[in-house]
Short mmCIF file of C-alpha atoms in Angstrom, two decimals:
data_model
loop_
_atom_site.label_atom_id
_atom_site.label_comp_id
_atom_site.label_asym_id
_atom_site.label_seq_id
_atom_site.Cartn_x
_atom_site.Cartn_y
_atom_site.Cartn_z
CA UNK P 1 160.40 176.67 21.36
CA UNK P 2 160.82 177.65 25.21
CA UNK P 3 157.25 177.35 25.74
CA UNK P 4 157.29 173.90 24.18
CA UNK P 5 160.26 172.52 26.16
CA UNK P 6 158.58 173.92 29.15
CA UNK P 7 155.60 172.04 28.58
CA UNK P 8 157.44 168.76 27.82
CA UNK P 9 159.45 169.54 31.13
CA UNK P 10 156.06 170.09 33.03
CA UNK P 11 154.96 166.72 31.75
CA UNK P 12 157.69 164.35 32.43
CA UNK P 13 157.56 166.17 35.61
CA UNK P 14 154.22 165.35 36.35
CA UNK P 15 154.72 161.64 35.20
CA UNK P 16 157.62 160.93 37.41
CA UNK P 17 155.73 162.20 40.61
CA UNK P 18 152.75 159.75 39.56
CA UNK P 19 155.36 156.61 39.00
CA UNK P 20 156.93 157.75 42.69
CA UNK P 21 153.15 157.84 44.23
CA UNK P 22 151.02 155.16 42.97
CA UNK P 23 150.39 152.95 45.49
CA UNK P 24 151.06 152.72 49.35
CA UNK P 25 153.39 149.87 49.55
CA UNK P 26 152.82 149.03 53.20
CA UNK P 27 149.17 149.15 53.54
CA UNK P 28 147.20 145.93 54.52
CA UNK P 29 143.31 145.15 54.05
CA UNK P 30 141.39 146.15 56.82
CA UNK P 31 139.95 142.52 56.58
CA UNK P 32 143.58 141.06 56.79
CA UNK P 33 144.71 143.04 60.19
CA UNK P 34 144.66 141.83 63.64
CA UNK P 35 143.36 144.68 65.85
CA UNK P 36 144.98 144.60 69.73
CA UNK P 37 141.82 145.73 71.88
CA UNK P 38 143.25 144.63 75.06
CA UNK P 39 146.97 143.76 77.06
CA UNK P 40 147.56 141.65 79.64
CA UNK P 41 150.59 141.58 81.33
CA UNK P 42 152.11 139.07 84.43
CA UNK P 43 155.47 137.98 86.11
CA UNK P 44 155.71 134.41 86.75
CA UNK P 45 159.07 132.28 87.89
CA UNK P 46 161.45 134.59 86.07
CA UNK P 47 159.48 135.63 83.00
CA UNK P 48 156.71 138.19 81.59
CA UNK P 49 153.68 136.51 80.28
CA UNK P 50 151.84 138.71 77.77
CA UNK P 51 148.33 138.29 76.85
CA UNK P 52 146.99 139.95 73.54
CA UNK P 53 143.22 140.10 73.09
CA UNK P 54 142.74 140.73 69.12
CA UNK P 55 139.24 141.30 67.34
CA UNK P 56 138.73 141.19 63.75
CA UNK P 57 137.33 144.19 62.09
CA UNK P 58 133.79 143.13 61.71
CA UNK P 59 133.79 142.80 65.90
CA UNK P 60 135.45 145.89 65.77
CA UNK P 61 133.34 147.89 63.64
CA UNK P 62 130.10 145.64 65.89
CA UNK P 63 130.79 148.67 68.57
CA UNK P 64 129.96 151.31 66.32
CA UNK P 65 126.52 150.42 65.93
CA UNK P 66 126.03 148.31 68.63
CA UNK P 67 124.35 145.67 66.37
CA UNK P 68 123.39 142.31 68.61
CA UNK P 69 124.03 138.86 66.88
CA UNK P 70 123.05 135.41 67.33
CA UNK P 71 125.95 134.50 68.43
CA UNK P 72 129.10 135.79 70.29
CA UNK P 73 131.62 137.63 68.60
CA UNK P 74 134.67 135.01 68.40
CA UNK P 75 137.53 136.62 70.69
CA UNK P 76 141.43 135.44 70.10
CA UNK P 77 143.78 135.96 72.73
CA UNK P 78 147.53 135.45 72.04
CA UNK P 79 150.18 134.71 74.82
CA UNK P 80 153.73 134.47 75.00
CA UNK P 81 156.28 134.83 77.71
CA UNK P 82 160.29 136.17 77.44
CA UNK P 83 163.02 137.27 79.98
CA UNK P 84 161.86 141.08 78.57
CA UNK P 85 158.43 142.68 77.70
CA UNK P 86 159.99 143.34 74.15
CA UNK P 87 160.90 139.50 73.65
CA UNK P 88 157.32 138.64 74.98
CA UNK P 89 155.78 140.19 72.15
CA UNK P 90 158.55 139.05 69.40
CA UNK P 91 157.90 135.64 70.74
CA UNK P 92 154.25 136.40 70.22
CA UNK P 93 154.78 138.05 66.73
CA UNK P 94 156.32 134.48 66.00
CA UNK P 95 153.11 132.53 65.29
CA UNK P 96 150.69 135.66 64.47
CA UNK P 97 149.31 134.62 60.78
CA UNK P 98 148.24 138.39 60.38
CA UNK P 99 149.25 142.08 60.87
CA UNK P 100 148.86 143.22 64.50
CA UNK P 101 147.59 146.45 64.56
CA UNK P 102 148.40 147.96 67.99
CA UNK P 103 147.30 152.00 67.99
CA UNK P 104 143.54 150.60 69.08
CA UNK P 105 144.34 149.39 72.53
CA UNK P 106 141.80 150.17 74.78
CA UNK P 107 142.28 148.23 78.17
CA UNK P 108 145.68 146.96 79.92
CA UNK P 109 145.45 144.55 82.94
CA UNK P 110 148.21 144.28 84.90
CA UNK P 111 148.19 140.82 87.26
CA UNK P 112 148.91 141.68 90.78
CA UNK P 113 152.38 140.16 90.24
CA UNK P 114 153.64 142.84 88.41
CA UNK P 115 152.13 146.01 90.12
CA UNK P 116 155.83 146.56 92.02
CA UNK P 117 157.79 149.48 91.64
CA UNK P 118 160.21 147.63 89.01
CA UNK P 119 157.49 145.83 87.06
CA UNK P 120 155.62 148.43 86.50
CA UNK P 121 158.45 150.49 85.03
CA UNK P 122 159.30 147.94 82.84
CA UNK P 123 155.50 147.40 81.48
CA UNK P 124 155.00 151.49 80.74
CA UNK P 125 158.78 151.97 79.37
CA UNK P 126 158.34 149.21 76.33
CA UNK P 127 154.69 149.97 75.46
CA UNK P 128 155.59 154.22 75.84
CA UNK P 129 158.06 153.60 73.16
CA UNK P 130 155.81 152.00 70.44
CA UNK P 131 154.55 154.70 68.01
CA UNK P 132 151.25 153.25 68.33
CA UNK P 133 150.93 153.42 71.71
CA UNK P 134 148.41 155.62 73.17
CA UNK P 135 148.22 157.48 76.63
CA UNK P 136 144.28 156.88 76.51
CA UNK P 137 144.04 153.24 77.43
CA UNK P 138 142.11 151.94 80.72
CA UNK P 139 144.20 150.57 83.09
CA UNK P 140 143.37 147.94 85.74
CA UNK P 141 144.47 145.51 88.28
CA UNK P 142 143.63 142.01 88.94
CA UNK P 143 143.41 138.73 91.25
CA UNK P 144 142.00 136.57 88.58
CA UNK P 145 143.23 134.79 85.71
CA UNK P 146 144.42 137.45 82.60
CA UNK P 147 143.18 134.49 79.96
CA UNK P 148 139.79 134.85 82.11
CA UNK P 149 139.14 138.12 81.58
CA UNK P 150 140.74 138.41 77.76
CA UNK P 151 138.54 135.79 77.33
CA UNK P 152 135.28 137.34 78.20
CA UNK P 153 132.46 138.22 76.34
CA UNK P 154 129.60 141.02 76.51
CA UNK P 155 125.92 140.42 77.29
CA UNK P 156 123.72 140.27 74.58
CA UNK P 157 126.21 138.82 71.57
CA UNK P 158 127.56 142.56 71.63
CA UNK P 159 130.83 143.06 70.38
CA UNK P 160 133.58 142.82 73.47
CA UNK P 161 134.11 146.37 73.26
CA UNK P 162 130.49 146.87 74.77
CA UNK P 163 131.87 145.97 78.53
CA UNK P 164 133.69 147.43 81.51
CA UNK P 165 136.72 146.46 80.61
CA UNK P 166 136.96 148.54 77.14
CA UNK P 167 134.36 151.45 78.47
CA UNK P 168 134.25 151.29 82.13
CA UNK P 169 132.06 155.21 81.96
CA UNK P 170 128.89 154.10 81.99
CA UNK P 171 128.48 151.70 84.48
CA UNK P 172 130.37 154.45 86.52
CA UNK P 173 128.77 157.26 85.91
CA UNK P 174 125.51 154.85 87.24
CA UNK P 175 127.25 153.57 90.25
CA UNK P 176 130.72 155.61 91.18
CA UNK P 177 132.31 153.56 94.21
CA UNK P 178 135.38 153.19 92.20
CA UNK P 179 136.82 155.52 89.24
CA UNK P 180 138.32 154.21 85.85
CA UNK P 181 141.76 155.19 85.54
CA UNK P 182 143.51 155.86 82.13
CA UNK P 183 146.75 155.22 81.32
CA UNK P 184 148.64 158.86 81.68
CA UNK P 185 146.89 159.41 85.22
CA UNK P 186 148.58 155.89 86.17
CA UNK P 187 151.93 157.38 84.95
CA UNK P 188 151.70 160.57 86.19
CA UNK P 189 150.47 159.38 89.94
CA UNK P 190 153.26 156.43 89.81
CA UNK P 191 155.92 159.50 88.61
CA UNK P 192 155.01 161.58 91.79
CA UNK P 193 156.58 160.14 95.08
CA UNK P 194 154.02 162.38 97.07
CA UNK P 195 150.82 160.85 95.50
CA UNK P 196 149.12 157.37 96.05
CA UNK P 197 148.84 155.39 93.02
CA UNK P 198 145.09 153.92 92.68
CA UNK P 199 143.98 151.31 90.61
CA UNK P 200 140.79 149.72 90.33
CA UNK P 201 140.44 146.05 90.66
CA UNK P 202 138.90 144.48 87.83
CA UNK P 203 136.78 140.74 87.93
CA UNK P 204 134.56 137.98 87.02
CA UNK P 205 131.29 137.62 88.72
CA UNK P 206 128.76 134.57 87.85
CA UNK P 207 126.40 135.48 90.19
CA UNK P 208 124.56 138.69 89.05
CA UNK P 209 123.00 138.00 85.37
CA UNK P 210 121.66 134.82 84.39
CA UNK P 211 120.90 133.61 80.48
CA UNK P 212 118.04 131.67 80.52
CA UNK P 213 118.87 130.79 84.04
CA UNK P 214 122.79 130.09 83.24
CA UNK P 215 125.49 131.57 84.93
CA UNK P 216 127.23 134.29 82.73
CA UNK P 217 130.64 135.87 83.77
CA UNK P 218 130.43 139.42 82.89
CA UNK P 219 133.29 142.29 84.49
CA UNK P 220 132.79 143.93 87.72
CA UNK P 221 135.14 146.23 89.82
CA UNK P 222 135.45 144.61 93.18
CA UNK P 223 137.88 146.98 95.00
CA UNK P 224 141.07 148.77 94.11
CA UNK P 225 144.64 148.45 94.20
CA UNK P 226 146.94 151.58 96.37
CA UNK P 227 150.56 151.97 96.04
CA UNK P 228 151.98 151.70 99.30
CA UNK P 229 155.17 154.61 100.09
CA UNK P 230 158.15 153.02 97.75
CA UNK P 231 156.86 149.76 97.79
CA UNK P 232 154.28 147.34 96.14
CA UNK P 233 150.49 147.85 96.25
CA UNK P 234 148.12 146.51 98.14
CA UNK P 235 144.68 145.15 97.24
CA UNK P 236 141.88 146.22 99.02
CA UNK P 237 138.51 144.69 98.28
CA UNK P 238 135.15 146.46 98.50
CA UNK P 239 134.43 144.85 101.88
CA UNK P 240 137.64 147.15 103.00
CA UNK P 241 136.17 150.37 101.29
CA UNK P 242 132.89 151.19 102.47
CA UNK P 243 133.56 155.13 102.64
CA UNK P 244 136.57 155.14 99.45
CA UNK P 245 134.38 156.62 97.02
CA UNK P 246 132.95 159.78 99.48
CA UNK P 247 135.84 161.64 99.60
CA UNK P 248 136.83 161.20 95.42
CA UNK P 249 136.14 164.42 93.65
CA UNK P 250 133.85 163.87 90.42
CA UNK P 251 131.99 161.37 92.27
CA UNK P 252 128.39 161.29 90.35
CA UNK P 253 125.88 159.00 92.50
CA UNK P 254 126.45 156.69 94.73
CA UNK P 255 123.56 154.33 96.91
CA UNK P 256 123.53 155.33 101.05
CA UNK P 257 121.40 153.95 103.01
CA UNK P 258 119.24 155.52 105.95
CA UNK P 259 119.19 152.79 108.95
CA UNK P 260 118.97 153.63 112.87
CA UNK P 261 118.79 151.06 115.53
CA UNK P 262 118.34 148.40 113.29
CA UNK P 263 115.20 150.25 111.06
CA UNK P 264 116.16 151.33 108.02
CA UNK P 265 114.18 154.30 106.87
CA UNK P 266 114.93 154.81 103.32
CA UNK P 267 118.00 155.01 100.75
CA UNK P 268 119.69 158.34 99.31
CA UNK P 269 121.47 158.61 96.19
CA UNK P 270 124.44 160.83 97.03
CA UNK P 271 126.67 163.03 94.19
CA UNK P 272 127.81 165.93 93.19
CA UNK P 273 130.03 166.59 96.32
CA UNK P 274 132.82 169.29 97.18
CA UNK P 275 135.89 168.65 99.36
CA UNK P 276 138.26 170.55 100.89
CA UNK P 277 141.26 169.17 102.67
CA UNK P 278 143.18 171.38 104.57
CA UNK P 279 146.75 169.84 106.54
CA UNK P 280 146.99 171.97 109.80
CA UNK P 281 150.73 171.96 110.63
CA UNK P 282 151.74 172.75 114.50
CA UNK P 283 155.95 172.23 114.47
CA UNK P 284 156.53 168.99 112.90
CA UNK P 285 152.80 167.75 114.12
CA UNK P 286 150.49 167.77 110.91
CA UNK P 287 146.83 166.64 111.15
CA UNK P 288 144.26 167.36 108.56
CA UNK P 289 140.80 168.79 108.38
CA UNK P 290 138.27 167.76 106.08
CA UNK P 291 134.76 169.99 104.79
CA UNK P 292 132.76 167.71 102.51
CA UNK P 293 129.55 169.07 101.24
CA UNK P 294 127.10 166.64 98.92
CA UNK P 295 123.64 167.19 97.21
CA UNK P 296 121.39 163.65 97.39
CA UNK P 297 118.51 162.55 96.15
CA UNK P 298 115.41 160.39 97.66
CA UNK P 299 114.70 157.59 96.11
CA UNK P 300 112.81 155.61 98.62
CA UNK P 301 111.23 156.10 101.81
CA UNK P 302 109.84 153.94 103.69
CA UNK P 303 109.42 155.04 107.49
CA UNK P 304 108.60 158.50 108.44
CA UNK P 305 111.50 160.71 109.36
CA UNK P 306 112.04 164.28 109.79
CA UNK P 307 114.52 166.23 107.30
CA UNK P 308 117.14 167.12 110.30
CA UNK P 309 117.05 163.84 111.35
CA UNK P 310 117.70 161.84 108.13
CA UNK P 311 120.05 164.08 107.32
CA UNK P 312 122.03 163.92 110.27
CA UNK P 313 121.92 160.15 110.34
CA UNK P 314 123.18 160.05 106.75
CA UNK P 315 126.18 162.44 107.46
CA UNK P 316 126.97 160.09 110.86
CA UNK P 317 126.93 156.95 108.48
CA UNK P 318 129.25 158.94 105.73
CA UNK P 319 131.70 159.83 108.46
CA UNK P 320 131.52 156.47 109.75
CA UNK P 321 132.50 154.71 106.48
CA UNK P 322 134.92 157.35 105.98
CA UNK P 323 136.97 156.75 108.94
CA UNK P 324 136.57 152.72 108.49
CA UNK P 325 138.02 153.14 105.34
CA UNK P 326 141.08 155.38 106.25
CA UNK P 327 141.88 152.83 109.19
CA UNK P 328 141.80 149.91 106.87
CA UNK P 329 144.41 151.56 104.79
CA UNK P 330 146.12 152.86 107.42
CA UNK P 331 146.59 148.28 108.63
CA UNK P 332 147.83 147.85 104.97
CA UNK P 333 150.45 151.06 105.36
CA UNK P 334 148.41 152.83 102.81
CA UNK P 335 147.23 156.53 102.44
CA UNK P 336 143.97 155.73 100.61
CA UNK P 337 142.51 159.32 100.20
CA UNK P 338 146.18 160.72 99.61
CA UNK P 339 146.17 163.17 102.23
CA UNK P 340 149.95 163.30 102.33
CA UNK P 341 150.12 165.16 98.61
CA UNK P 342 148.26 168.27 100.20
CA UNK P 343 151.18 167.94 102.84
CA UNK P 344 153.54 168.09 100.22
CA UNK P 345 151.69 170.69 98.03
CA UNK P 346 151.71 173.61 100.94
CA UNK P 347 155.27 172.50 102.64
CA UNK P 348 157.21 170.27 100.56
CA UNK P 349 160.43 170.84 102.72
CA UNK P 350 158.39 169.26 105.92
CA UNK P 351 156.93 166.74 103.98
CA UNK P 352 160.06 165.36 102.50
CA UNK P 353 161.51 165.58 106.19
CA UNK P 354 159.03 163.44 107.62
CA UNK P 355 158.02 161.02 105.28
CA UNK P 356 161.97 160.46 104.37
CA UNK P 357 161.71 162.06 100.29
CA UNK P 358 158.38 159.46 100.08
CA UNK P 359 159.76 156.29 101.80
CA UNK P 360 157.43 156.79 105.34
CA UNK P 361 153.38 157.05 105.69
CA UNK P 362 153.78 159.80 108.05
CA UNK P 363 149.71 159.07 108.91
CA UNK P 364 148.49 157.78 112.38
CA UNK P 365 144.47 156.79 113.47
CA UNK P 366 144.36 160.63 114.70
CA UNK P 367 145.90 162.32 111.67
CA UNK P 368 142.33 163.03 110.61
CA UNK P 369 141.77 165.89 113.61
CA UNK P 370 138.31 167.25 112.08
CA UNK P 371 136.02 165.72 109.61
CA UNK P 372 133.10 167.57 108.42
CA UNK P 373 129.91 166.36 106.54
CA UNK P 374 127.20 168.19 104.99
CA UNK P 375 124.56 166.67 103.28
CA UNK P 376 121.21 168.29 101.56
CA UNK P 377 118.27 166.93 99.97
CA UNK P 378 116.50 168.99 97.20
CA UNK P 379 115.26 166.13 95.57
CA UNK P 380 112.52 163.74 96.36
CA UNK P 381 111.71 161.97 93.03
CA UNK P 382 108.62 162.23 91.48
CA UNK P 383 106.28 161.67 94.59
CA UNK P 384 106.06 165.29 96.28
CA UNK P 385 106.63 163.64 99.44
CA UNK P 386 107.86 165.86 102.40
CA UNK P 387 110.62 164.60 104.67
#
């Protein structure tokens, strides 16, 4: 009889965790979901605007396979505007007809109106506290209009995921003059008084591709965005960064060309470097030193030169660009290779003293005392040319 009552225990048991299991109550369809791919956030007379690119899933699922279409993905972007970032998005959830589903984010744009110290609080404080949120979303600034760049599409009827804006990598890793930043490094550079906050610029051109001889807006990173000490940033456009990119560690290729007295002799592509900044601290006097070594490649040549002197025109024209770049941020009162945070990383005591705990650039047009360039060329493409 025990056995039996066991066995009748067992079972209603058994049936009682299938009645409390069946079913997951809040589940949706994947085909009835609205997935958030990108955020776009601006301050305007009072208020924050929020812009919500959403794909459906086929678009979504388009990326996996990178299947082409005849025609363009359709791409929704939702916008609302409150007192709060939180009301912004309850205003938005207001008229949404479907689920949002928010832990796909990719991209957030930030208009230059909210990259301030407050702003920018604000904007990573509300979306740190959603569940969904992730730390692994590109982040970018921008001049142009957010419902312009939501609004874009890819080339060739790919999905919108195929671009810069939701994989920024391999047009980088191509052409590195200015590094994708995710969202973490963002925080973690804003969090730290002693580092410059970078952020590149994202924007429309026209001009570049053509469809069947029609102007097609497609992303492109036309400069960067610095933090200046305890204040706002400051946008600096590619015209202003001609050296930026030399003295960023992780750098893979970037185009240099060779040109003397008005003859250009040929174009490098220059990678793989390692730098060394060293602050060289006399009393409360600090200058820096810089040693930057790179490897290049040649990739065309087209006037004889000898190998010592290309390479010494090449590592004239690096330091050249390099110091035009650190005196263009120095006119905007920003550190744009962050030489202060190797200040504060050896003597954090002087540091604090002279840049007043982060509120001073403590930099001048002769805080760079010695740069150093070093450039070699093992490679010389397939042609066995000599140099």
């Amino acid at each position: 009889m025990s056995r039996f009552l066991a066995r009748c225990l067992l079972t209603m048991l058994s049936l009682s965790l299938c009645l409390m299991t069946t079913g997951c109550w809040s589940s949706y369809e994947i085909q009835q979901v609205d997935y958030a791919k990108a955020i776009g956030v601006e301050y305007k007379d009072g208020m924050y605007h929020l812009y919500v690119q959403t794909l459906d899933f086929s678009s979504v699922a388009k990326s996996d396979n990178s299947s082409k279409t005849s025609q363009a993905p359709p791409i929704w972007v939702g916008h609302a505007e409150g007192p709060t970032m939180s009301l912004a998005m309850n205003e938005l959830w207001r008229a949404s007809q479907l689920h949002i589903a928010w832990g796909h984010v990719t991209a957030i744009v930030l208009a230059e109106s909210v990259l301030n110290n407050k702003h920018i609080k604000d904007v990573f404080d509300m979306m740190g506290r959603f569940p969904e949120a992730r730390y692994t979303t590109w982040v970018y600034g921008t001049k142009d209009s957010l419902l312009d760049i939501l609004s874009t599409a890819s080339i060739y009827n790919l999905s919108p995921l195929d671009s810069v804006l939701h994989n920024p990598l391999p047009s980088y890793l191509e052409n590195s003059l200015f590094k994708p930043v995710l969202s973490f490094e963002l925080i973690a550079t804003h969090n730290d008084p002693a580092t410059t906050t970078y952020l590149p610029a994202i924007s429309l051109n026209k001009d570049l591709w053509l469809q069947n001889k029609k102007k097609h807006e497609l992303f492109l990173i036309e400069g960067a965005f610095f933090e200046r000490m305890g204040e706002k940033f400051e946008f600096l456009p590619k015209s202003q960064l001609p050296g930026y990119h030399w003295l960023v560690k992780g750098m893979r290729r970037a185009p240099l060309l060779i040109q003397k007295d008005d003859v250009i002799y040929g174009a490098l592509s220059v990678g793989l470097p390692t730098i060394k900044i060293k602050p060289i601290i006399r009393g409360e006097k600090v200058t820096f030193k810089i040693d930057a070594k790179y490897l290049t490649a040649l990739y065309e040549y087209l006037v004889p030169m000898s190998y010592d002197e290309m390479t010494r025109v090449s590592e004239e024209t690096i330091k050249k660009q390099i110091m035009e770049t650190y005196r263009n941020g120095l006119k905007r009162g920003v550190d744009v290779y962050g030489l202060q945070e190797h200040l504060y990383r050896k003597n954090p005591k002087l540091w604090n003293k002279l840049s007043g705990d982060g509120e001073n650039l403590i930099l001048t047009e002769d805080s760079i005392e010695e740069l150093n360039v070093h450039l070699t060329i093992p490679y010389t493409g397939r042609y066995k040319r000599k140099v």
